[in-house]
PDB file of C-alpha atoms in Angstrom:
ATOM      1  CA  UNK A 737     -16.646  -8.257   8.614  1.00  0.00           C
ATOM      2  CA  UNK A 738     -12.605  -7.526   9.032  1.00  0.00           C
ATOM      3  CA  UNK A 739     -10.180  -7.212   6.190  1.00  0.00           C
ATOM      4  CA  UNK A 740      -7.516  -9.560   6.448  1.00  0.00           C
ATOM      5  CA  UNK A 741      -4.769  -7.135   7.581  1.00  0.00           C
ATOM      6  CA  UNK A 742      -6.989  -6.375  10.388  1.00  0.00           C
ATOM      7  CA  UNK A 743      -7.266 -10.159  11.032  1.00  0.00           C
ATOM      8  CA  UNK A 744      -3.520 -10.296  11.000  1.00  0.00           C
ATOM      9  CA  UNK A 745      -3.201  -7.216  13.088  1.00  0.00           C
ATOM     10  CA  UNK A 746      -5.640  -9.078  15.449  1.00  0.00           C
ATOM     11  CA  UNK A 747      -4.072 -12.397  15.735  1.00  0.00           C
ATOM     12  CA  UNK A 748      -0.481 -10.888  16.319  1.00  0.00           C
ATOM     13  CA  UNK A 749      -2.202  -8.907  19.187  1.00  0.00           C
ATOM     14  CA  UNK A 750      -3.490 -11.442  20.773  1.00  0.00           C
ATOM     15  CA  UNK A 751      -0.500 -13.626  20.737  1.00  0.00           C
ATOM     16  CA  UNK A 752       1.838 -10.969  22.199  1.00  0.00           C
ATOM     17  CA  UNK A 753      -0.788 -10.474  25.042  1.00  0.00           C
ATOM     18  CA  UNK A 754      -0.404 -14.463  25.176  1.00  0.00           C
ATOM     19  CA  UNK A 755       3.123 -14.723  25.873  1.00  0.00           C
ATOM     20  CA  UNK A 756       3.123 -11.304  28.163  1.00  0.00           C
ATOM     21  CA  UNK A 757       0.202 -13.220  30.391  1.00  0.00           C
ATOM     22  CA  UNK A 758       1.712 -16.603  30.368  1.00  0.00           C
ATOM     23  CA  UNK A 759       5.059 -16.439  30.830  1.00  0.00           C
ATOM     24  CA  UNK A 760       4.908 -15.903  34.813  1.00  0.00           C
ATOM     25  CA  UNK A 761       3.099 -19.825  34.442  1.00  0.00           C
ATOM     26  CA  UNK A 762       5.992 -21.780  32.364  1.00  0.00           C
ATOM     27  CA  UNK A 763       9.013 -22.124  35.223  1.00  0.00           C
ATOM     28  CA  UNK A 764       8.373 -23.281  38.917  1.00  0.00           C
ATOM     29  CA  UNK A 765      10.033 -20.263  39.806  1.00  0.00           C
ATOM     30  CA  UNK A 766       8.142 -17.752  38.082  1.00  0.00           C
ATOM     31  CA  UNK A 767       4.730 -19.194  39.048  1.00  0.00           C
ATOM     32  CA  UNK A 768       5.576 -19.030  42.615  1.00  0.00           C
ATOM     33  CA  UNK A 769       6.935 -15.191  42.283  1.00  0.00           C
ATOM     34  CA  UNK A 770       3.263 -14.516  40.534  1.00  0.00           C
ATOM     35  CA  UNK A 771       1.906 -16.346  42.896  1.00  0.00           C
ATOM     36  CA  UNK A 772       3.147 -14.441  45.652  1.00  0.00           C
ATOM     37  CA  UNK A 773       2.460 -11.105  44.136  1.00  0.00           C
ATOM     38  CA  UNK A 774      -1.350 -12.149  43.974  1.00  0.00           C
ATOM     39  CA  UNK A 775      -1.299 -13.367  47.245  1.00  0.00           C
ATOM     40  CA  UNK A 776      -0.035  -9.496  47.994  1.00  0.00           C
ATOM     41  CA  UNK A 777      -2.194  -7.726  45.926  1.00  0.00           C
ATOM     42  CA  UNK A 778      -5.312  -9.821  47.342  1.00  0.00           C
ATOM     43  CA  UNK A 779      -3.773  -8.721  50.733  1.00  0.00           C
ATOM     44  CA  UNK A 780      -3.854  -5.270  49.725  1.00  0.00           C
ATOM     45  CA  UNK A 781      -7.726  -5.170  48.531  1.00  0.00           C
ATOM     46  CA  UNK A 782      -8.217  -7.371  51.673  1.00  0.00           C
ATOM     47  CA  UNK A 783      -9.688 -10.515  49.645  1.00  0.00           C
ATOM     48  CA  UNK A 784      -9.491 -13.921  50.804  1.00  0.00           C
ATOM     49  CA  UNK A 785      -6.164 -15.447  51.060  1.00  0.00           C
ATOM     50  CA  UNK A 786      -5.066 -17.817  48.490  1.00  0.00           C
ATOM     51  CA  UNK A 787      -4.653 -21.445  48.976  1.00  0.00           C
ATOM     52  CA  UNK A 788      -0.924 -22.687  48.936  1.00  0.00           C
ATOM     53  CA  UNK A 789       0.618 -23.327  45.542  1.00  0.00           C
ATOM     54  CA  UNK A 790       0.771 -27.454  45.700  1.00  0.00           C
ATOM     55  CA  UNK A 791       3.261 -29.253  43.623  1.00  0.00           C
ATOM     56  CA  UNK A 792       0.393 -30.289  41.136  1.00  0.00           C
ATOM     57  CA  UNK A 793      -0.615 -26.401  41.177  1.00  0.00           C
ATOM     58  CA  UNK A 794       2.658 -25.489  39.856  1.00  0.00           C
ATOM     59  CA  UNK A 795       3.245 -28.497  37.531  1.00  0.00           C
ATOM     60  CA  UNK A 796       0.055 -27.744  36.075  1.00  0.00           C
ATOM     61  CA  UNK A 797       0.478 -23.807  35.556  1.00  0.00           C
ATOM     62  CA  UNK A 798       3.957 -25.049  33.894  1.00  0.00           C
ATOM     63  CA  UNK A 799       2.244 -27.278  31.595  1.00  0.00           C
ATOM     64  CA  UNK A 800      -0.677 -24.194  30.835  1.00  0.00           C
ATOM     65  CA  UNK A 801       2.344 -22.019  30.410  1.00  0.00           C
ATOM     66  CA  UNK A 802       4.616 -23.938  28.102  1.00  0.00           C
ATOM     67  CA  UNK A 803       1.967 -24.788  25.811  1.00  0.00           C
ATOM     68  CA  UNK A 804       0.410 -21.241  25.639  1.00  0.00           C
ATOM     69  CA  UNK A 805       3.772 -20.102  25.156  1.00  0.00           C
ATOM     70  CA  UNK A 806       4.406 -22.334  22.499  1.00  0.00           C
ATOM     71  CA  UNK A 807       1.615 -21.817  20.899  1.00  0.00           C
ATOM     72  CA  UNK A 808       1.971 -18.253  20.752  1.00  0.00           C
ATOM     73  CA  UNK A 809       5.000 -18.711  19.152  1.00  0.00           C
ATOM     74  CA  UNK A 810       3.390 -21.154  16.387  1.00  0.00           C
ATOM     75  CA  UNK A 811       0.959 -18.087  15.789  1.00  0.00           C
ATOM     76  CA  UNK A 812       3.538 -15.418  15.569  1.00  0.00           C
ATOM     77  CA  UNK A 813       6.000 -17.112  13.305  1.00  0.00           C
ATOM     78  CA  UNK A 814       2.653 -18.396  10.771  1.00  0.00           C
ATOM     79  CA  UNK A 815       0.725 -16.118   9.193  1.00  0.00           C
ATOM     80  CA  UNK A 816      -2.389 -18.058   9.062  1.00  0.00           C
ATOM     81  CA  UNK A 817      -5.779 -16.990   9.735  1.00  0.00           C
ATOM     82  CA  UNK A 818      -6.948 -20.894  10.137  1.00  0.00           C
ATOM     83  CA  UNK A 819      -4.525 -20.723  13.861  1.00  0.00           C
ATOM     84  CA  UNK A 820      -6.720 -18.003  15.030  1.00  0.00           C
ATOM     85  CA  UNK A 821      -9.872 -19.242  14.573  1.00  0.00           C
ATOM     86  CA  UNK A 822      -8.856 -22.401  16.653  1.00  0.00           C
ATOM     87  CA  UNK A 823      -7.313 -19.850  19.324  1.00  0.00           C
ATOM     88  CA  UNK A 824     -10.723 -18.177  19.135  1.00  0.00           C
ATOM     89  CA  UNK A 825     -12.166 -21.614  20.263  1.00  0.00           C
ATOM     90  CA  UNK A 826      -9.780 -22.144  23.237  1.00  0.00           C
ATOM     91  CA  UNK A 827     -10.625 -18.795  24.094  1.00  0.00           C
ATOM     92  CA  UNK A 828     -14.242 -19.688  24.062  1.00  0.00           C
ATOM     93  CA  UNK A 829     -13.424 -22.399  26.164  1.00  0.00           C
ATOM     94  CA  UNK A 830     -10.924 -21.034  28.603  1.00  0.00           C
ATOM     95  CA  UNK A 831     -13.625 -18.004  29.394  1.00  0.00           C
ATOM     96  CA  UNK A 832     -16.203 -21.255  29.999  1.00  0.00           C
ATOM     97  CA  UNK A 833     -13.304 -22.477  32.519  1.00  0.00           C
ATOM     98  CA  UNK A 834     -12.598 -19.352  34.126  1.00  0.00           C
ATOM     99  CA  UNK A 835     -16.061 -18.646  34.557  1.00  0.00           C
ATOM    100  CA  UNK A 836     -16.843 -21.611  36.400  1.00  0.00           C
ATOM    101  CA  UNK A 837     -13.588 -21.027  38.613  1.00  0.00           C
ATOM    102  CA  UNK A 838     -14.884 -17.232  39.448  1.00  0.00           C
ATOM    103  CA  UNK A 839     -18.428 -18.763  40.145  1.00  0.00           C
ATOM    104  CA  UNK A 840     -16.953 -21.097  42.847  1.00  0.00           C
ATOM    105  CA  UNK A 841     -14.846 -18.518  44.526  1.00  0.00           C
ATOM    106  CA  UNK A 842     -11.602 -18.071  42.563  1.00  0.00           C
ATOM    107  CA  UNK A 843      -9.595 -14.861  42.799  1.00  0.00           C
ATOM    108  CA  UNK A 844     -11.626 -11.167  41.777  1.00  0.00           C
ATOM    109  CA  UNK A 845      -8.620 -11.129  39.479  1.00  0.00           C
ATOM    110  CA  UNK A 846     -10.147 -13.691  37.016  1.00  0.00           C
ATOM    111  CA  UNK A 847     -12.989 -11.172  36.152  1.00  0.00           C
ATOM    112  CA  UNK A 848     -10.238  -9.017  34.107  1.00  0.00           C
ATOM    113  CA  UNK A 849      -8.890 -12.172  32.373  1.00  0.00           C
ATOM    114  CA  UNK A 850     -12.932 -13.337  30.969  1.00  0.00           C
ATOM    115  CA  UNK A 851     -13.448  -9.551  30.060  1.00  0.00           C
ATOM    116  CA  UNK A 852     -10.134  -9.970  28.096  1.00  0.00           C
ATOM    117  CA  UNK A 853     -10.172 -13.553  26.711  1.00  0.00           C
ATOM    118  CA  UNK A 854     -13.669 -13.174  25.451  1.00  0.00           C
ATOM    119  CA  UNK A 855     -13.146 -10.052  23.921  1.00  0.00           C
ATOM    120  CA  UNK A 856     -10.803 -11.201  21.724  1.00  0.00           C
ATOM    121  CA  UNK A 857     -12.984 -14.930  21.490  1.00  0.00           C
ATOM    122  CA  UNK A 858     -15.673 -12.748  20.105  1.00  0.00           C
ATOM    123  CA  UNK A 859     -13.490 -10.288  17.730  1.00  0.00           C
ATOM    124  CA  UNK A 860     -11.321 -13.816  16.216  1.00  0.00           C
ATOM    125  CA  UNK A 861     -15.013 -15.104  15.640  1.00  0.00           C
ATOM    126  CA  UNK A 862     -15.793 -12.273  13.559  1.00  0.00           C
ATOM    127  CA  UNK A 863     -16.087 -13.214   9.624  1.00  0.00           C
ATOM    128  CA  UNK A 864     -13.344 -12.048   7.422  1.00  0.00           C
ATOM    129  CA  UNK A 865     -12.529 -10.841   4.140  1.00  0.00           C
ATOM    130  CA  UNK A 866     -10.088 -11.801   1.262  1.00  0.00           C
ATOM    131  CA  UNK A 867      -8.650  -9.039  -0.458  1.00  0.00           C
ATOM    132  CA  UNK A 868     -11.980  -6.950  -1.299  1.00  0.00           C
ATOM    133  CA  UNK A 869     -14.318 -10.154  -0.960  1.00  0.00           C
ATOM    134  CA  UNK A 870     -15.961 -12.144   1.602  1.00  0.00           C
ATOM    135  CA  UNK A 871     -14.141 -15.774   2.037  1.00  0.00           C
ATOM    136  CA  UNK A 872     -16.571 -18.172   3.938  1.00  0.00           C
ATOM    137  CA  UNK A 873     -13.069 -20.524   4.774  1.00  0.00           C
ATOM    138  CA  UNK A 874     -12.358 -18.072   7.170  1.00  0.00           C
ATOM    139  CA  UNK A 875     -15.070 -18.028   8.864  1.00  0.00           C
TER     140      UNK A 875
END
């Protein structure tokens, strides 16, 4: 069980590592520049190459980016424990997603994104407690 503060501490963390992770997703031009540094540092480990960036590739990376982004934001500016637990159940279900994608032969890179987003899917699932006692409606 994690005091509140920590819970705060925990939420703010993973909304900063959010908007850091995200951010290369929520313009057409920045998606393509990560995309291209990928495509160099799969070069360099002498992976596959990766498929071309389609226009529905980047349109959809800008939508993943603008709402993660977004979202974020919602999570820095409101202290609210209730936010996290629902980011703690996209995280959940983006580590399902990701999974399946690194199953089926998406980038090696993807393994260091489940380690992360499931790390902090388990530690948001964690109970909580209120100022010296345990409060189920956080949990």
């Amino acid at each position: 069980m994690l005091s509140q503060d920590t819970m705060y501490r925990l939420n703010r963390v993973s909304a900063l590592y959010d908007l850091i992770v995200t951010w290369p997703f929520a313009t057409p031009f920045t998606i393509g520049l990560f995309f291209w540094a990928v495509g160099h540092l799969h070069a360099a480990f002498g992976w596959a190459a990766l498929p071309e960036l389609s226009v529905f590739g980047v349109l959809f990376g800008n939508f993943f980016g603008t709402v993660v982004l977004i979202w974020s934001a919602v999570r820095l500016h409101l202290k609210d424990l209730r936010l996290m637990r629902y980011d703690a159940l996209g995280r959940w279900l983006f580590s399902a997603w990701m999974l399946n994608a690194a199953l089926n032969g998406a980038s090696p890179v993807i393994w260091v994104f489940i380690a992360i987003e499931l790390s902090f899917a388990v530690l948001q699932s964690l109970p909580a407690k209120e100022k010296g006692r345990p409060e189920a409606a956080l949990s």
